[in-house]
Amino acid sequence: MSEPVTPDPSERSRLDAFDEVRPPWSRSERLVPRRVVQPLQEFLQTATASASLLFVAVVLALVWANSPWKGGYESLFATEFTVRLGSLVDLQKDLHFWVNDGLMALFFLVVGLEIKREVVSGELQKLRVATLPIMAAVGGMVAPALIYLALAGGGEAGRGWGIPMATDIAFALGVLALAASYASPRLKPLLLTLAIVDDIGAIIVIAIFYTGGVEATALMAAFAIVGVIAVANAVHIRFILVYVVLGAALWYATYEAGIHPTIAGVVLGLLTPATPFQRPAAVSEEARRTADETSDEPGSADDDAQWWMRLAWLSREAVSPLARTEHALLPWTSFVILPIFALANAGVELSLTRLGDALTAPVSLGVFFGLVLGKPIGVLVGSFLAVRSGLGSLADDVGWGDLTGMGMTAGIGFTVALFIAELAFPPGPLLDEAKTAILAASLVAGALGYVILRVAPSPGATSKVADEPQPDEPQ
């Protein structure tokens, strides 16, 4: 009887290494991934990453628009691009249009996905939990609009009442992340829910009040396309190109109907299925069967390829289309589309004359005080009414100081505020005044929000300024 063969130690080590899941180059222990790529990846996953890139884009736009090369800034976004599809589509628009009405439709698609996720399985599903941030968000929209109208009055300037209603979630979360150790951890879901409701309000305002005359035939075509998308979802059509084509058609139909085409993105997001095509338990069972049916050491590396490719397809279908779409688009909207939008819209000339005019212009005063005062006042009043009426309640680790800081950070309007300003006013002094006030108010609201979160009493904070070692105390 032959003795069992003992594997060579070096060969066993090689086989063990082969059996382990091998990371990609970017996650390996090599010098460049470890020192450069991995720290960058970790930073991009933080709440401050997208806000930092947005801030850089704003600074670049302001510097460029106030430099000797400002003509290049203006001519860049005035560059015309034409999209033509036989006799059906003929759009000749400048780059500014394609950024604000085209790329931003993808941003609003992500907003639609976030709204549906929160309604189906998030904070908005639990009415008792969601009541407080919903009422806070409503207060945070009504108060700024009223303050704006009180300061700016009616007429052409009055069209900007929707500008200070907006909250920029990227910047607001960035400020909250900086002050995280001084505030309750429950503030983040509260702020996210408030921002989602805020987005719903902004979408309704844009659709109703910032839309031109409606063209009936194109509107009927848009409804028909929505119906086709709903049917495609119902029969479980998976081919992504079908939805890309239908989404583009819906965007064009809403544009032709006189409705702002970014609404098409929201509708598409709300129509996206929130449940997976395959049950995770069934896919897990299939994974075990695949492991049993395949060889650990196939003769050729791809002998069992069909098994693993099928498992990869099933694994993908165990994740809902909503989650997959949001996962695919979120990095593009956060790190590409929003910075491009900021670059295209934040380039305001800041001469002393213009700044002086902006300090006294009704539009600027309405936008500035609407965001800096209206937002926190509205959030606090809405929250107080929710608690006092018994419809909502504060978590044990959330104090009124936390809500004050959260309300102030909600005054960072920026992205959607700039977007509504572009809809409210044509190019000219009123638009420049609104943009200048948005930038100033967002800066002030962000700074005040951070200070309030840092110094205000918070029952859920992990550390407070008073607890930090003073200069004369031992470190």
XYZ file of C-alpha atoms in Angstrom:
475
model
C 0.000 0.000 0.000
C 1.492 3.304 -1.078
C 2.088 6.050 1.439
C 0.095 9.283 1.097
C 1.905 12.014 -0.775
C 2.707 15.024 1.397
C 2.367 18.254 -0.593
C 5.454 20.403 -0.885
C 5.142 23.354 1.554
C 5.818 25.922 -1.189
C 3.178 24.280 -3.417
C 0.643 24.257 -0.562
C 1.367 27.945 0.059
C 0.771 28.682 -3.631
C -2.541 26.789 -3.633
C -3.687 28.499 -0.425
C -2.920 31.880 -1.963
C -4.862 30.893 -5.083
C -7.858 29.851 -2.958
C -8.031 33.239 -1.251
C -10.079 36.087 -2.733
C -7.493 38.257 -4.417
C -8.085 42.028 -4.171
C -7.810 44.292 -7.243
C -4.690 46.367 -7.776
C -6.280 49.410 -6.139
C -6.839 47.462 -2.877
C -3.484 45.682 -2.869
C -0.587 46.394 -0.509
C 1.630 47.822 -3.243
C 3.132 51.257 -2.666
C 0.998 53.395 -5.019
C -2.381 51.848 -4.079
C -1.549 51.930 -0.375
C -0.177 55.472 -0.271
C -2.281 57.196 -2.966
C -5.263 55.244 -4.312
C -6.695 53.851 -1.069
C -6.573 57.158 0.880
C -8.290 58.832 -2.087
C -10.977 56.119 -2.196
C -11.571 56.478 1.542
C -11.893 60.257 1.211
C -14.366 59.972 -1.674
C -16.598 57.809 0.532
C -16.852 60.494 3.228
C -19.730 62.950 3.568
C -17.395 65.907 2.972
C -15.933 64.673 -0.333
C -18.666 65.840 -2.716
C -19.056 69.096 -0.773
C -15.306 69.724 -1.078
C -15.403 69.223 -4.848
C -18.457 71.487 -5.110
C -16.610 74.159 -3.137
C -13.604 73.920 -5.455
C -15.906 74.286 -8.489
C -17.533 77.389 -6.966
C -14.183 79.002 -6.235
C -12.932 78.185 -9.742
C -16.086 79.680 -11.308
C -15.787 82.876 -9.245
C -12.080 83.296 -9.940
C -12.539 82.613 -13.662
C -15.533 84.972 -13.997
C -13.622 87.778 -12.257
C -10.294 87.282 -14.042
C -8.937 88.817 -17.245
C -10.002 85.570 -18.944
C -13.696 85.950 -18.075
C -14.500 86.120 -21.788
C -13.389 82.516 -22.082
C -15.764 81.531 -19.257
C -18.714 83.167 -20.995
C -17.875 81.835 -24.439
C -17.365 78.278 -23.132
C -20.900 77.959 -21.815
C -22.289 79.808 -24.841
C -20.868 77.122 -27.136
C -23.701 75.558 -29.108
C -24.304 71.826 -29.506
C -26.902 70.319 -31.807
C -28.775 67.052 -31.327
C -30.732 65.994 -34.397
C -32.679 62.791 -35.083
C -34.217 63.058 -38.522
C -37.366 65.179 -38.399
C -38.265 64.052 -34.862
C -35.627 65.873 -32.835
C -33.773 69.089 -33.656
C -32.228 70.787 -30.632
C -29.587 73.474 -31.088
C -28.730 74.770 -27.624
C -25.733 76.196 -25.791
C -23.663 74.287 -23.261
C -25.377 76.101 -20.404
C -28.702 74.543 -21.476
C -27.234 71.054 -21.797
C -25.789 71.329 -18.273
C -28.876 72.792 -16.565
C -31.571 70.930 -18.470
C -29.702 67.830 -19.624
C -27.138 66.728 -17.048
C -29.274 67.949 -14.159
C -32.026 65.560 -15.288
C -29.692 62.774 -14.105
C -29.294 64.550 -10.768
C -33.079 64.707 -10.411
C -33.283 61.045 -11.431
C -31.162 60.243 -8.371
C -33.428 62.518 -6.301
C -36.435 60.518 -7.543
C -34.702 57.267 -6.617
C -33.908 58.584 -3.125
C -37.491 59.719 -2.615
C -38.861 56.310 -3.603
C -36.339 54.478 -1.419
C -37.270 56.580 1.602
C -41.003 56.080 0.987
C -40.712 52.317 0.383
C -38.187 51.306 3.026
C -36.720 54.411 4.677
C -37.679 57.059 7.216
C -40.713 58.239 5.231
C -42.234 54.761 5.582
C -42.629 55.228 9.352
C -45.202 57.992 9.688
C -44.616 58.596 13.397
C -40.852 58.920 12.892
C -41.191 60.935 9.684
C -43.748 63.456 10.976
C -41.233 65.704 12.720
C -38.784 66.076 9.793
C -41.731 66.438 7.370
C -43.256 69.284 9.390
C -39.791 70.785 9.905
C -39.187 70.670 6.138
C -42.576 72.278 5.397
C -41.817 75.044 7.887
C -38.374 75.390 6.338
C -39.972 75.985 2.937
C -42.846 78.275 3.935
C -40.908 80.669 6.205
C -38.140 81.482 3.667
C -40.724 82.080 0.912
C -42.692 84.466 3.150
C -39.559 86.358 4.215
C -38.503 86.647 0.572
C -41.879 88.051 -0.516
C -41.898 90.472 2.436
C -38.491 91.868 1.432
C -38.562 91.566 -2.362
C -42.233 92.342 -2.944
C -44.141 91.388 -6.057
C -43.581 92.090 -9.713
C -40.663 90.550 -11.556
C -38.561 90.303 -8.384
C -41.358 88.345 -6.712
C -40.783 85.408 -9.089
C -37.792 84.401 -6.991
C -39.812 83.340 -3.934
C -38.938 79.678 -4.556
C -35.171 80.285 -4.415
C -34.640 80.283 -0.607
C -36.853 77.204 -0.142
C -34.059 74.840 -1.248
C -31.498 72.894 0.794
C -28.224 71.627 -0.631
C -27.839 68.196 0.927
C -24.175 67.763 -0.088
C -22.999 70.929 1.671
C -25.375 70.428 4.619
C -24.127 66.879 5.224
C -20.554 68.119 4.836
C -21.040 70.660 7.640
C -22.794 68.029 9.771
C -19.887 65.619 9.210
C -17.387 68.271 10.371
C -19.397 68.803 13.554
C -20.345 65.133 13.990
C -18.606 64.628 17.335
C -20.407 67.653 18.804
C -23.954 66.754 17.742
C -26.348 63.859 18.099
C -25.787 60.998 15.634
C -29.571 61.015 15.063
C -29.264 64.340 13.254
C -28.032 62.742 10.025
C -31.190 60.692 9.299
C -33.284 63.689 10.393
C -31.421 65.976 7.989
C -31.612 63.413 5.170
C -35.382 63.038 5.636
C -35.819 66.811 5.802
C -33.792 67.205 2.603
C -35.842 64.530 0.803
C -39.095 66.299 1.717
C -37.441 69.570 0.715
C -36.611 68.047 -2.668
C -40.224 66.922 -3.089
C -41.338 70.487 -2.378
C -38.808 71.915 -4.829
C -39.950 69.497 -7.548
C -43.599 70.498 -7.014
C -42.690 74.203 -7.084
C -40.674 73.805 -10.291
C -43.381 71.740 -11.985
C -46.232 74.118 -11.106
C -44.766 77.609 -10.824
C -41.664 77.601 -13.039
C -43.116 75.976 -16.126
C -44.248 77.809 -19.256
C -47.364 77.238 -21.295
C -48.117 73.539 -21.716
C -48.329 72.020 -25.214
C -51.083 69.403 -25.087
C -49.845 67.002 -27.788
C -46.342 66.734 -26.306
C -47.815 66.345 -22.815
C -49.984 63.446 -24.028
C -46.874 61.890 -25.585
C -45.078 62.211 -22.228
C -47.952 60.445 -20.437
C -47.914 57.706 -23.088
C -44.180 57.162 -22.561
C -44.730 56.952 -18.795
C -47.326 54.266 -19.470
C -44.893 52.304 -21.664
C -42.239 52.468 -18.917
C -44.757 51.227 -16.337
C -45.741 48.314 -18.589
C -42.070 47.450 -19.248
C -41.510 47.337 -15.485
C -44.624 45.211 -14.947
C -43.515 42.551 -17.445
C -39.970 42.606 -15.975
C -38.090 43.858 -19.037
C -34.465 43.976 -17.860
C -32.616 45.369 -20.897
C -31.217 48.710 -19.718
C -31.077 50.210 -23.225
C -34.896 50.091 -23.379
C -35.126 52.384 -20.360
C -32.342 54.669 -21.593
C -34.233 55.223 -24.863
C -37.588 55.655 -23.107
C -36.019 58.029 -20.570
C -34.498 60.175 -23.326
C -37.868 60.222 -25.120
C -39.624 61.274 -21.903
C -37.073 64.059 -21.368
C -37.665 65.405 -24.882
C -41.457 65.105 -24.594
C -41.535 67.080 -21.328
C -39.263 69.723 -22.876
C -41.554 70.050 -25.897
C -44.591 70.153 -23.601
C -43.218 73.242 -21.850
C -42.522 71.422 -18.589
C -38.982 71.652 -17.267
C -37.322 68.468 -18.594
C -35.563 67.644 -15.319
C -39.005 66.550 -14.047
C -38.605 63.580 -16.416
C -35.687 62.408 -14.273
C -37.818 62.500 -11.134
C -40.645 60.556 -12.818
C -38.211 57.929 -14.099
C -36.739 57.551 -10.610
C -40.179 57.090 -9.039
C -41.044 54.437 -11.649
C -37.896 52.390 -10.992
C -38.719 49.068 -9.244
C -37.668 48.941 -5.595
C -37.781 45.141 -5.282
C -35.238 42.729 -6.809
C -36.145 40.376 -9.645
C -34.612 37.412 -7.759
C -35.097 36.511 -4.105
C -31.757 36.696 -2.224
C -32.497 33.342 -0.517
C -32.945 31.646 -3.904
C -29.695 33.159 -5.182
C -27.863 31.986 -2.046
C -29.082 28.456 -2.665
C -27.966 28.722 -6.296
C -24.531 29.880 -5.132
C -24.149 26.790 -2.939
C -25.231 24.563 -5.825
C -22.758 26.258 -8.153
C -19.954 25.684 -5.649
C -20.901 21.981 -5.439
C -21.187 21.507 -9.208
C -17.926 23.202 -10.187
C -14.365 22.007 -9.808
C -11.971 23.614 -7.366
C -9.133 22.975 -9.803
C -10.587 22.967 -13.356
C -8.347 21.820 -16.192
C -8.843 25.179 -17.885
C -9.511 28.455 -16.100
C -12.828 28.886 -17.943
C -14.148 25.302 -17.843
C -16.913 26.366 -15.437
C -17.370 29.880 -16.823
C -21.027 29.402 -17.739
C -21.870 28.450 -14.148
C -20.167 31.490 -12.648
C -21.514 33.872 -15.289
C -25.038 32.690 -14.517
C -24.396 33.151 -10.799
C -23.042 36.649 -11.451
C -26.230 37.498 -13.371
C -28.426 36.087 -10.586
C -26.442 37.972 -7.936
C -26.960 41.206 -9.840
C -30.704 40.529 -10.038
C -30.848 39.946 -6.279
C -30.319 43.725 -5.954
C -33.283 45.948 -6.855
C -33.089 48.085 -10.022
C -33.508 51.132 -7.759
C -30.418 50.295 -5.687
C -28.372 49.353 -8.768
C -29.287 52.544 -10.616
C -28.613 54.761 -7.617
C -25.282 53.011 -6.996
C -24.275 53.531 -10.639
C -25.357 57.183 -10.924
C -24.562 58.627 -7.480
C -20.772 58.955 -8.031
C -21.396 60.652 -11.399
C -23.917 63.131 -10.013
C -21.863 63.872 -6.872
C -18.417 64.155 -8.405
C -19.070 65.162 -12.027
C -22.519 66.611 -12.725
C -22.932 68.839 -9.655
C -19.407 70.311 -9.891
C -19.991 71.031 -13.607
C -23.328 72.651 -12.710
C -21.595 74.777 -10.058
C -18.890 75.786 -12.530
C -21.532 76.781 -15.097
C -23.740 78.757 -12.700
C -21.616 80.193 -9.880
C -19.546 82.498 -12.118
C -20.833 85.873 -10.926
C -18.839 89.079 -11.296
C -18.109 90.418 -7.801
C -17.071 94.018 -8.486
C -17.431 96.516 -5.621
C -20.306 98.177 -7.463
C -22.181 94.918 -7.912
C -21.546 93.868 -4.319
C -22.794 97.245 -3.096
C -25.941 96.933 -5.197
C -26.473 93.383 -3.973
C -26.376 94.512 -0.332
C -29.433 96.702 -0.851
C -31.262 94.946 -3.722
C -34.657 93.503 -2.675
C -33.936 90.182 -4.436
C -30.601 89.762 -2.645
C -32.063 90.669 0.741
C -34.981 88.299 0.218
C -32.765 85.376 -0.762
C -30.141 86.017 1.936
C -32.491 86.444 4.889
C -34.832 83.775 3.544
C -32.026 81.231 3.769
C -30.142 82.472 6.846
C -33.188 83.364 8.984
C -36.168 81.723 7.298
C -34.752 78.204 7.162
C -33.797 77.792 10.848
C -36.948 79.615 12.029
C -39.164 77.474 9.806
C -37.449 74.228 10.850
C -37.758 75.074 14.545
C -41.398 76.189 14.281
C -42.328 73.075 12.278
C -40.531 70.829 14.772
C -42.155 72.574 17.751
C -45.635 72.165 16.252
C -44.962 68.468 15.573
C -43.875 67.854 19.189
C -46.529 70.070 20.770
C -49.351 68.496 18.747
C -48.173 64.992 19.629
C -47.873 64.039 15.964
C -44.107 63.695 16.259
C -41.485 63.433 18.962
C -37.829 64.190 19.550
C -35.461 61.298 20.085
C -33.920 61.196 23.576
C -30.489 62.066 22.195
C -31.658 65.053 20.090
C -31.993 68.479 21.691
C -33.344 71.803 20.466
C -29.780 73.004 20.071
C -29.234 70.160 17.604
C -32.365 71.156 15.680
C -31.248 74.792 15.604
C -27.915 73.804 14.096
C -29.614 71.458 11.655
C -32.029 74.212 10.628
C -29.139 76.572 10.028
C -27.255 74.066 7.872
C -30.496 73.593 5.891
C -30.045 77.256 4.959
C -27.240 76.225 2.608
C -29.321 76.491 -0.544
C -26.718 76.402 -3.290
C -27.421 73.730 -5.976
C -31.227 73.714 -6.150
C -31.383 77.413 -5.204
C -29.148 78.288 -8.168
C -31.250 75.990 -10.326
C -34.508 77.739 -9.363
C -32.855 81.159 -9.776
C -32.048 80.253 -13.383
C -35.733 79.383 -13.902
C -37.056 82.462 -12.092
C -34.991 85.176 -13.774
C -33.552 85.726 -17.261
C -29.840 86.619 -17.561
C -29.386 90.070 -16.101
C -29.174 92.051 -12.858
C -31.899 90.139 -10.964
C -30.262 86.781 -11.661
C -26.838 88.128 -10.637
C -28.301 89.544 -7.414
C -29.952 86.210 -6.618
C -26.768 84.225 -7.296
C -24.639 86.575 -5.190
C -27.072 86.259 -2.290
C -27.200 82.446 -2.619
C -23.411 82.219 -2.396
C -23.214 84.630 0.563
C -26.110 83.006 2.427
C -24.775 79.488 1.912
C -21.394 80.530 3.303
C -22.908 82.277 6.331
C -25.452 79.505 7.012
C -22.765 76.842 6.789
C -20.445 78.685 9.179
C -23.202 79.470 11.680
C -24.559 75.922 11.457
C -21.142 74.493 12.338
C -20.694 76.898 15.265
C -24.176 76.171 16.656
C -23.715 72.409 16.372
C -20.349 72.720 18.103
C -21.394 74.862 21.077
C -25.119 74.224 21.591
C -26.102 71.692 24.280
C -26.743 68.249 22.800
C -27.832 65.223 24.870
C -26.479 62.843 22.214
C -23.096 64.420 21.516
C -19.955 62.339 21.987
C -17.852 65.348 22.951
C -18.403 69.035 23.546
C -16.129 72.040 23.501
C -16.518 72.403 27.251
C -15.148 68.892 27.704
C -12.029 69.533 25.648
C -8.736 70.174 27.481
C -8.033 73.887 27.941
C -4.589 75.285 27.030
C -3.445 75.317 30.667
C -4.678 71.782 31.362
C -2.540 68.689 30.833
C -3.107 67.081 27.424
